[in-house]
XYZ file of C-alpha atoms in Angstrom:
667
model
C -16.869 36.414 54.755
C -14.996 33.239 53.741
C -17.100 31.187 51.339
C -15.657 27.759 52.095
C -17.253 24.486 53.100
C -16.535 21.999 55.867
C -18.484 19.313 54.024
C -15.384 17.300 53.153
C -13.945 17.289 56.664
C -14.192 13.663 57.942
C -14.115 14.767 61.584
C -17.003 17.109 60.917
C -18.974 14.387 59.136
C -18.393 11.965 62.004
C -19.761 14.516 64.428
C -22.830 15.056 62.245
C -23.479 11.311 61.994
C -23.223 11.049 65.751
C -25.709 13.878 66.225
C -28.167 12.314 63.797
C -27.815 8.978 65.550
C -28.922 10.631 68.770
C -32.380 10.971 67.242
C -32.883 7.263 67.687
C -31.884 7.220 71.348
C -35.310 7.770 72.875
C -36.183 7.498 76.488
C -38.967 4.962 76.739
C -40.096 6.408 80.041
C -41.118 9.796 78.603
C -44.614 10.177 77.186
C -45.531 12.606 74.402
C -47.282 14.703 77.022
C -44.089 15.026 79.089
C -41.998 15.772 76.010
C -44.261 18.599 74.855
C -44.507 20.108 78.342
C -40.700 20.261 78.462
C -40.722 21.963 75.072
C -43.345 24.441 76.288
C -41.203 25.306 79.316
C -38.273 26.128 77.021
C -40.309 28.889 75.342
C -40.927 32.372 76.695
C -44.307 34.129 76.493
C -46.059 30.767 76.166
C -49.402 31.908 77.591
C -51.237 30.859 74.424
C -50.242 27.269 75.150
C -52.424 27.111 78.247
C -54.195 24.013 76.915
C -50.869 22.210 77.190
C -51.168 20.828 80.717
C -50.709 17.582 82.615
C -54.436 16.941 82.972
C -54.970 16.012 79.304
C -53.131 14.164 76.578
C -52.005 15.971 73.397
C -53.944 13.501 71.236
C -56.950 11.321 71.919
C -58.727 9.089 69.389
C -56.924 10.781 66.505
C -58.028 14.281 67.553
C -55.911 17.025 69.117
C -56.663 18.218 72.647
C -53.870 20.790 72.670
C -53.759 23.927 70.543
C -51.322 23.763 67.641
C -50.887 19.998 67.809
C -51.571 17.844 64.731
C -52.308 14.186 65.451
C -52.206 10.980 63.454
C -55.249 8.731 63.299
C -53.384 6.454 65.684
C -53.184 9.166 68.327
C -49.521 10.199 67.992
C -48.173 13.723 67.536
C -47.576 14.276 63.813
C -46.937 18.015 63.744
C -46.766 21.299 65.634
C -48.321 24.434 64.164
C -47.535 27.222 66.630
C -47.862 30.297 64.434
C -48.499 33.915 65.493
C -48.449 33.109 69.214
C -45.946 35.710 70.417
C -43.465 33.013 71.445
C -39.967 34.316 72.177
C -36.545 33.283 73.430
C -34.114 30.835 71.868
C -35.611 27.772 70.261
C -34.546 24.422 71.700
C -35.721 21.416 69.719
C -33.854 18.831 71.787
C -36.913 17.882 73.904
C -38.786 16.935 70.730
C -36.382 14.118 69.806
C -38.649 11.679 71.607
C -41.611 12.307 69.264
C -41.192 9.374 66.900
C -44.078 10.402 64.603
C -43.205 14.111 64.344
C -43.011 15.107 60.670
C -43.759 18.822 60.472
C -43.123 21.859 62.641
C -44.147 25.460 62.030
C -43.264 28.378 64.305
C -43.809 31.150 61.786
C -44.475 34.753 62.801
C -43.248 34.656 66.388
C -40.360 36.475 68.095
C -37.899 33.622 68.449
C -34.227 34.588 68.387
C -30.701 33.208 68.496
C -29.030 30.835 66.068
C -30.754 28.117 64.082
C -31.532 25.218 66.430
C -30.210 21.752 65.711
C -32.918 20.833 63.218
C -31.204 17.588 62.194
C -31.897 16.215 65.656
C -35.355 15.605 64.201
C -34.149 13.579 61.248
C -37.585 12.370 60.105
C -39.065 15.836 59.556
C -40.683 16.521 56.200
C -41.189 20.261 56.651
C -39.743 23.083 58.769
C -41.276 26.567 58.823
C -39.407 29.171 60.901
C -39.951 32.355 58.890
C -40.759 35.818 60.275
C -38.774 35.487 63.490
C -35.539 37.042 64.756
C -33.121 34.167 64.183
C -29.594 35.328 63.387
C -26.010 34.219 62.815
C -24.505 31.699 60.436
C -26.061 28.314 59.781
C -23.637 25.427 60.206
C -22.796 23.565 57.008
C -24.051 20.317 58.498
C -27.279 21.691 59.943
C -29.428 19.570 57.608
C -27.293 16.476 57.095
C -29.162 13.204 57.465
C -32.614 14.709 56.823
C -33.450 12.455 53.895
C -37.215 13.115 54.061
C -37.117 16.906 54.320
C -39.129 18.508 51.509
C -39.974 22.047 52.617
C -37.836 24.596 54.434
C -38.899 28.176 55.172
C -36.290 30.358 56.886
C -37.313 33.625 55.247
C -37.611 36.999 56.975
C -34.956 36.452 59.636
C -31.420 37.797 60.099
C -29.285 34.854 59.040
C -25.828 35.632 57.645
C -23.078 33.685 55.910
C -23.403 31.236 53.073
C -26.281 28.907 52.313
C -25.320 25.619 54.005
C -24.193 22.806 51.737
C -26.299 20.274 53.617
C -29.413 22.263 52.697
C -28.515 22.169 49.013
C -27.859 18.428 49.160
C -31.299 17.466 50.471
C -32.430 14.819 47.946
C -36.199 15.385 48.231
C -36.357 19.159 48.620
C -39.442 20.681 46.964
C -39.552 24.204 48.389
C -36.936 26.491 49.890
C -37.594 30.019 51.153
C -34.611 32.078 52.302
C -35.759 35.552 51.296
C -35.101 38.695 53.338
C -31.999 37.570 55.212
C -28.307 38.419 54.819
C -27.001 35.287 53.131
C -23.749 35.805 51.249
C -21.519 34.105 48.661
C -22.782 32.084 45.708
C -25.946 30.032 45.431
C -24.983 26.350 45.641
C -26.121 23.725 43.167
C -29.120 21.768 44.458
C -29.258 17.987 44.423
C -33.040 17.635 44.315
C -34.540 17.112 40.855
C -37.984 18.079 42.150
C -37.180 21.552 43.481
C -40.311 23.473 42.481
C -39.963 26.718 44.391
C -36.936 28.733 45.478
C -36.845 32.255 46.894
C -33.525 33.861 47.841
C -34.600 37.453 47.177
C -33.233 40.354 49.202
C -30.007 38.827 50.468
C -26.348 39.610 49.732
C -25.655 36.754 47.337
C -23.269 37.132 44.434
C -21.962 35.308 41.395
C -23.792 33.381 38.711
C -27.131 31.643 39.219
C -26.616 27.856 38.842
C -27.642 26.432 35.482
C -30.464 24.314 36.917
C -32.124 27.380 38.477
C -31.970 29.786 35.540
C -35.557 29.196 34.427
C -36.973 30.357 37.766
C -38.715 33.710 37.985
C -36.621 36.853 38.269
C -38.434 37.682 41.516
C -36.856 34.634 43.160
C -33.430 36.311 42.938
C -34.200 40.042 43.061
C -32.563 42.276 45.644
C -29.116 40.644 45.360
C -27.142 43.376 43.612
C -24.153 41.168 42.768
C -26.146 38.214 41.468
C -26.274 37.628 37.707
C -27.375 35.180 35.032
C -30.683 33.441 34.398
C -33.413 36.070 34.050
C -31.216 38.668 35.773
C -28.660 40.694 33.765
C -25.980 38.554 32.157
C -22.783 37.934 34.067
C -19.739 39.902 32.863
C -17.200 37.862 30.954
C -13.983 37.169 32.771
C -10.984 38.929 31.299
C -8.162 37.623 33.432
C -5.574 38.337 30.769
C -6.463 42.019 30.872
C -6.014 42.310 34.618
C -2.898 44.256 35.675
C -0.131 42.408 37.434
C 0.240 42.989 41.129
C 3.296 44.853 42.366
C 4.819 41.628 43.642
C 4.349 39.940 40.282
C 6.047 42.801 38.455
C 8.999 42.768 40.833
C 9.632 39.051 40.515
C 9.212 38.834 36.756
C 10.992 41.877 35.329
C 14.061 39.876 34.328
C 11.984 37.586 32.149
C 10.257 40.374 30.234
C 11.615 40.898 26.695
C 13.065 44.271 25.679
C 10.445 46.741 24.401
C 11.816 46.753 20.854
C 11.648 42.982 20.619
C 8.106 42.906 21.969
C 7.030 45.507 19.442
C 8.574 43.531 16.586
C 6.887 40.344 17.791
C 3.538 42.172 17.843
C 4.029 43.368 14.246
C 4.852 39.815 13.200
C 1.608 38.498 14.725
C -0.412 41.246 13.022
C 1.111 40.302 9.673
C 0.197 36.663 10.194
C -3.413 37.566 11.038
C -3.779 39.856 7.990
C -2.358 37.159 5.742
C -4.789 34.585 7.096
C -7.731 36.952 6.547
C -6.725 37.605 2.932
C -6.368 33.886 2.196
C -9.779 33.271 3.797
C -11.443 35.923 1.626
C -9.914 34.446 -1.536
C -11.156 30.964 -0.611
C -14.653 32.299 0.139
C -14.870 34.063 -3.240
C -13.715 30.883 -4.987
C -16.432 28.819 -3.288
C -19.161 31.363 -4.139
C -18.142 31.462 -7.823
C -18.114 27.651 -7.960
C -21.587 27.385 -6.410
C -23.051 29.974 -8.801
C -21.578 28.297 -11.876
C -22.651 24.813 -10.819
C -26.273 25.820 -10.049
C -28.745 24.624 -12.753
C -30.611 27.305 -14.671
C -34.012 28.231 -13.291
C -36.979 26.764 -15.172
C -39.138 29.482 -16.796
C -42.328 28.368 -15.016
C -40.867 28.101 -11.523
C -41.651 30.432 -8.654
C -38.859 32.939 -7.919
C -39.938 34.297 -4.542
C -38.200 37.141 -2.752
C -36.829 36.336 0.677
C -39.475 36.993 3.340
C -38.960 39.968 5.600
C -38.362 38.436 8.987
C -38.326 39.672 12.484
C -37.450 37.410 15.351
C -39.910 36.943 18.182
C -39.460 34.717 21.179
C -42.066 32.013 21.461
C -43.594 30.840 24.738
C -43.830 27.350 26.154
C -41.101 25.687 24.030
C -37.964 24.517 25.757
C -35.655 24.134 22.797
C -35.315 24.908 19.096
C -35.419 22.032 16.666
C -32.137 21.697 14.829
C -33.995 20.065 11.958
C -36.422 22.923 11.430
C -35.365 23.074 7.795
C -34.838 25.876 5.284
C -36.873 29.026 4.869
C -40.284 29.321 3.222
C -38.701 30.379 -0.054
C -37.478 26.828 -0.734
C -40.974 25.357 -0.779
C -42.211 24.340 -4.206
C -38.887 24.513 -6.025
C -38.422 24.178 -9.745
C -40.139 22.499 -12.673
C -39.942 19.070 -11.078
C -42.199 20.182 -8.214
C -44.522 22.406 -10.203
C -47.465 20.037 -9.865
C -46.962 19.876 -6.107
C -47.099 23.611 -5.398
C -50.859 23.747 -5.063
C -52.385 24.267 -1.632
C -55.350 22.106 -0.649
C -58.007 24.235 1.049
C -60.280 22.844 3.750
C -61.981 26.100 4.771
C -63.154 29.033 2.695
C -63.429 31.646 5.417
C -60.577 33.939 4.413
C -60.551 33.828 0.632
C -58.258 31.749 -1.536
C -54.548 32.312 -2.027
C -51.818 30.133 -3.460
C -48.320 29.086 -2.585
C -46.849 31.995 -4.531
C -48.773 34.384 -2.295
C -47.310 32.676 0.761
C -43.788 32.847 -0.622
C -44.110 36.521 -1.481
C -45.711 37.439 1.835
C -43.772 39.290 4.486
C -43.116 36.624 7.083
C -42.360 36.772 10.778
C -40.736 33.775 12.402
C -42.892 32.845 15.368
C -40.469 30.159 16.470
C -38.851 26.814 15.868
C -40.493 24.045 17.831
C -40.029 20.343 18.275
C -41.398 19.495 14.831
C -40.368 22.444 12.673
C -40.923 26.148 12.114
C -43.881 28.510 12.418
C -44.311 31.651 10.324
C -46.786 34.495 10.495
C -47.544 35.491 6.898
C -49.415 38.601 5.727
C -51.105 37.590 2.452
C -51.178 40.417 -0.126
C -54.248 39.538 -2.239
C -56.822 39.628 0.559
C -54.976 41.086 3.546
C -55.368 37.895 5.566
C -52.864 37.024 8.265
C -52.116 33.329 8.433
C -49.842 31.039 10.409
C -47.855 28.527 8.393
C -46.495 25.549 10.323
C -43.832 23.599 8.530
C -43.284 19.983 9.602
C -40.336 17.757 8.724
C -41.034 14.612 10.755
C -44.346 13.514 9.202
C -43.665 10.506 7.013
C -45.738 7.976 8.920
C -48.469 8.047 6.223
C -48.343 7.994 2.434
C -49.780 10.871 0.428
C -53.339 9.519 0.121
C -53.575 8.636 3.818
C -52.151 12.004 4.797
C -54.630 13.901 2.636
C -57.572 11.914 3.988
C -56.463 12.556 7.575
C -56.157 16.281 6.834
C -59.705 16.311 5.479
C -60.935 14.640 8.676
C -59.267 17.345 10.739
C -60.573 20.016 8.383
C -64.157 18.877 8.935
C -63.904 19.547 12.678
C -65.919 22.623 13.535
C -66.008 23.905 17.103
C -65.376 27.279 18.800
C -62.618 25.687 20.900
C -60.670 24.120 18.023
C -58.438 26.219 15.772
C -59.653 25.448 12.219
C -57.205 24.002 9.715
C -57.593 26.261 6.656
C -55.290 24.543 4.160
C -52.387 22.136 3.840
C -49.552 21.362 1.476
C -47.991 17.947 0.906
C -44.510 17.082 -0.209
C -42.627 13.961 0.793
C -39.859 15.923 2.488
C -42.129 18.348 4.338
C -45.711 19.321 5.058
C -47.390 22.676 5.641
C -50.476 23.301 7.753
C -52.097 26.705 7.524
C -54.366 28.279 10.124
C -55.616 31.758 10.904
C -53.440 33.966 13.096
C -54.619 34.470 16.692
C -53.121 37.703 17.992
C -53.438 37.151 21.729
C -50.920 34.321 21.807
C -50.939 31.119 23.802
C -51.862 30.188 27.353
C -48.261 29.444 28.355
C -47.227 33.045 27.728
C -49.919 34.266 30.146
C -49.085 31.719 32.835
C -45.298 31.909 32.652
C -44.366 35.020 30.669
C -43.773 38.571 31.807
C -46.919 40.414 32.808
C -47.573 43.931 31.542
C -50.538 46.076 30.567
C -51.131 43.996 27.428
C -50.653 40.638 29.121
C -51.922 40.817 32.687
C -52.102 37.839 35.007
C -55.178 35.666 34.467
C -57.818 35.871 37.191
C -59.830 32.917 38.512
C -62.945 33.382 36.309
C -60.753 33.547 33.195
C -58.785 30.444 34.170
C -62.002 28.539 34.803
C -63.339 29.678 31.424
C -60.176 28.437 29.727
C -60.308 25.016 31.402
C -63.979 24.635 30.481
C -63.225 25.556 26.874
C -60.363 23.074 26.710
C -62.654 20.321 28.007
C -65.281 21.215 25.382
C -62.705 21.112 22.596
C -61.435 17.746 23.781
C -65.014 16.447 23.891
C -65.340 17.168 20.175
C -62.054 15.394 19.449
C -63.102 12.325 21.441
C -66.451 12.251 19.634
C -65.259 12.953 16.078
C -61.962 11.017 16.138
C -62.971 7.773 17.890
C -60.393 5.679 16.044
C -57.493 7.622 17.582
C -56.171 6.317 20.896
C -55.184 9.879 21.789
C -57.452 12.307 19.911
C -55.200 15.227 20.826
C -51.885 13.641 21.785
C -49.952 16.879 22.307
C -52.027 18.843 24.823
C -50.045 21.512 26.667
C -50.405 25.198 27.504
C -48.343 26.399 24.527
C -50.741 24.536 22.201
C -53.744 26.465 23.517
C -54.288 29.831 21.853
C -56.512 32.514 23.367
C -59.060 34.584 21.482
C -59.715 38.249 22.262
C -62.354 37.112 24.771
C -59.966 34.504 26.268
C -61.805 31.615 24.677
C -59.279 28.772 24.301
C -58.486 27.324 20.890
C -56.771 23.924 20.803
C -54.024 23.464 18.214
C -51.721 20.639 17.075
C -54.406 18.012 17.718
C -54.710 14.701 15.906
C -51.050 14.583 14.842
C -49.952 11.352 16.544
C -50.753 9.114 13.503
C -48.751 11.416 11.208
C -45.506 11.855 13.104
C -42.640 9.427 12.647
C -42.777 7.046 15.587
C -39.237 7.654 16.808
C -39.833 11.405 16.905
C -43.288 11.081 18.458
C -41.850 9.041 21.316
C -39.231 11.694 22.022
C -41.289 14.830 21.558
C -45.045 14.440 21.984
C -46.814 14.893 25.313
C -48.704 11.593 25.078
C -45.391 9.737 25.236
C -44.420 11.454 28.494
C -47.414 9.958 30.323
C -46.845 7.532 33.223
C -48.310 4.608 31.270
C -45.874 5.102 28.406
C -42.850 5.812 30.602
C -43.543 2.734 32.729
C -45.203 0.296 30.323
C -44.501 1.605 26.818
C -48.147 2.151 25.857
C -50.644 4.969 25.454
C -54.350 4.609 26.202
C -57.690 6.357 25.835
C -56.934 8.010 29.183
C -53.582 9.455 28.114
C -55.182 12.730 27.010
C -57.006 12.754 30.362
C -53.619 12.690 32.097
C -52.435 15.638 29.991
C -55.662 17.493 30.836
C -55.041 16.888 34.539
C -51.513 18.274 34.354
C -52.831 21.275 32.413
C -55.439 21.955 35.122
C -52.724 21.882 37.799
C -50.575 24.200 35.674
C -53.458 26.665 35.307
C -54.215 26.659 39.046
C -50.630 26.758 40.340
C -48.998 28.894 37.664
C -46.095 26.418 37.658
C -44.686 25.030 34.426
C -44.553 21.203 34.246
C -40.877 21.106 33.328
C -40.910 17.394 32.493
C -42.958 18.253 29.371
C -39.900 19.829 27.773
C -37.363 17.171 28.684
C -36.452 13.875 27.133
C -37.083 11.788 30.256
C -40.062 13.131 32.108
C -39.860 10.747 35.011
C -36.534 12.245 36.125
C -37.646 15.866 36.122
C -39.965 18.001 38.202
C -43.347 16.297 38.502
C -46.077 18.912 38.996
C -48.699 16.353 40.022
C -46.341 14.854 42.602
C -45.633 18.296 44.045
C -49.339 19.147 44.364
C -50.070 15.767 45.950
C -47.286 16.311 48.476
C -48.662 19.750 49.331
C -52.135 18.282 49.858
C -50.781 15.409 51.943
C -49.050 17.849 54.262
C -52.093 20.093 54.751
C -50.852 22.950 52.574
C -53.503 22.669 49.878
C -54.173 26.384 49.630
C -50.523 27.170 49.099
C -50.545 25.488 45.682
C -52.698 28.190 44.072
C -50.985 30.843 41.962
C -50.440 33.959 44.078
C -51.057 36.116 40.999
C -54.560 34.715 40.485
C -57.080 37.484 41.276
C -60.817 37.578 41.992
C -60.837 34.442 44.111
C -63.175 35.844 46.771
C -65.974 33.397 47.634
C -64.541 31.011 45.039
C -62.270 28.820 47.111
C -64.660 25.896 47.135
C -64.884 25.835 43.330
C -61.105 26.204 43.032
C -60.641 23.221 45.329
C -63.117 21.209 43.261
C -61.153 21.934 40.094
C -57.907 20.997 41.842
C -59.630 17.788 42.885
C -60.529 17.030 39.256
C -56.997 17.812 38.085
C -55.452 15.400 40.580
C -57.968 12.689 39.709
C -57.184 13.123 35.995
C -53.417 12.761 36.285
C -53.191 9.791 38.601
C -50.320 7.531 37.645
C -52.429 4.373 37.513
C -54.602 4.392 34.397
C -57.370 2.380 36.074
C -57.639 4.902 38.916
C -57.785 7.872 36.538
C -61.084 9.532 35.623
C -62.690 8.716 32.295
C -62.723 11.731 30.005
C -66.522 11.943 29.991
C -66.649 11.987 33.790
C -63.887 14.593 33.965
C -65.634 16.816 31.411
C -68.919 16.628 33.327
C -67.254 17.596 36.608
C -65.510 20.539 34.936
C -68.726 21.765 33.325
C -70.477 21.769 36.721
C -67.984 24.231 38.198
C -68.975 27.841 38.818
C -67.074 31.070 39.408
C -68.520 31.529 42.901
C -69.373 29.136 45.698
C -73.134 28.718 45.750
C -73.150 26.032 48.422
C -73.145 27.986 51.682
C -72.311 24.938 53.759
C -69.345 24.050 51.534
C -67.934 27.547 51.695
C -68.399 27.862 55.416
C -66.376 24.680 55.857
C -63.479 25.628 53.606
C -63.615 29.405 53.618
C -64.022 30.059 57.309
C -62.260 27.189 59.008
C -59.443 27.083 56.484
C -58.781 23.405 57.136
C -57.397 21.536 54.213
C -57.628 18.183 55.972
C -61.403 18.245 55.332
C -60.668 18.795 51.675
C -57.983 16.118 51.741
C -60.555 13.571 52.822
C -62.773 14.588 49.912
C -59.938 13.675 47.541
C -60.263 10.074 48.643
C -63.819 9.939 47.319
C -62.846 10.358 43.670
């Protein structure tokens, strides 16, 4: 298999442009009825298309008369959904070029064979689903050139061979690509689309390194390719070209230039001597520096705290995209010498775990939970009372003076609700601040939605996800009520800032911090400043937390991480709300739900209602977005099971998402 591309061949590109141009040459004399009847005749075993006949039109008054035809409200053919119909033979899409409104075609689970048809004849398509057939052979590099609107491609479970076509990787609006269970070879190309939300190339014959932009995708997306590496698969072996033996031809042509063995050996000894000399000089310099530092250090004041270094074990944190380079020194540097002695006292806001002081924290065995966007988090086991606390150390909190900071901490400390993690104590110093809370052993929501699932951390089922969303809404209600002066009472709502109790009750953390954080850092790092209203107009509003709640709801239902939360410029990255809206618009609403979500029987109606609320919360236009109170009321009304028999019979039995789509317009 030769893994080369014809993409740069001008003759090839000219041919592709000519083929795409043919799409616009439409015979005005052919009706949609005639076009579809020609297409029917090109298929074998088409008995299930008996409703396709010359006595009726495919569409009438916006409704379909023919099986498998999707119509626009204007009466034109919008899509073909001919799944599980036993259709066979080679697929010829040429007759369909005359359908000006055709945007989607699905022929999944038939017995179609031969090579991939000329899909780019239908240049306006948004989605193509051809999985579970018997297509085979290589796909031409230019098979998808010119398809600027194509968002979803499903070619899985066929017998395609060769490399993944370059034109497929260059689709600018691609959202989903399924190529699993084929025989594709060579390396995975880099994809042009910034909104690619789902990729599956499992069980092929691909090799090489996974492209950088795809390395955060699930391991399952790449499994079954024994020569593929990188990302969440085993690391790629380092290249050692210098260690590779010369070929016979190379040896024959270069023997005259090789130095005599004795000379080579002497040269090697000379290099070793140089290296040893450099090492010795380096050691001497290092010792000199250490002695200088020790002698120049001021003597320790007798009343200062001399804390032993905490015992640390590293643990990966969930939901954070990057470590903060300004996380600061270890816990042992807090407090310092005589100058800071008056500042080493903790201010307690809760008395639920017994008192301890800063010395106890410094002496505690500490586990680094992670370095986030604002600083470091430590898990500390306090010796006096056996309590386990979490100490969050912040460096970018100089937006208030000491008195204002302390008053704000007391306001947060007075908050008392089962869905808010209580602030136990805090510590103030100009250079840094500590906030101390109780340790919650189950971890955060992000680790359950996006981490590895095992016996201790199974996938969340539907009732649990609903419980979590309801708890989040209740916690936010308290923040809106008790912190009315804050434009964004939370300001940093995301799945990694939601801890889970042993009973999966959510506990909101990192709330109320927007007034404290330095403005330049808040704008770069906090969720509120990634909202559409701030990105577009430079402002946050009372509905900014509602937007974050909406994105969280979509994350909980889809299991997909909103990657723009962890990037500097959210508008240029994957937009979860946009992806869900596109899925709904194209009648694939049910496909957005997380496949790992269990216990959804007789619950589809309630799941759709919650999806509805999520979309209404994260609308880009602030005026069109739900008020928080209205959103909270709608969430509270939701149930685990569908009690409305009529609602369930509509959505559960018919399985038509266009009915649900129309209900979205009512919000």
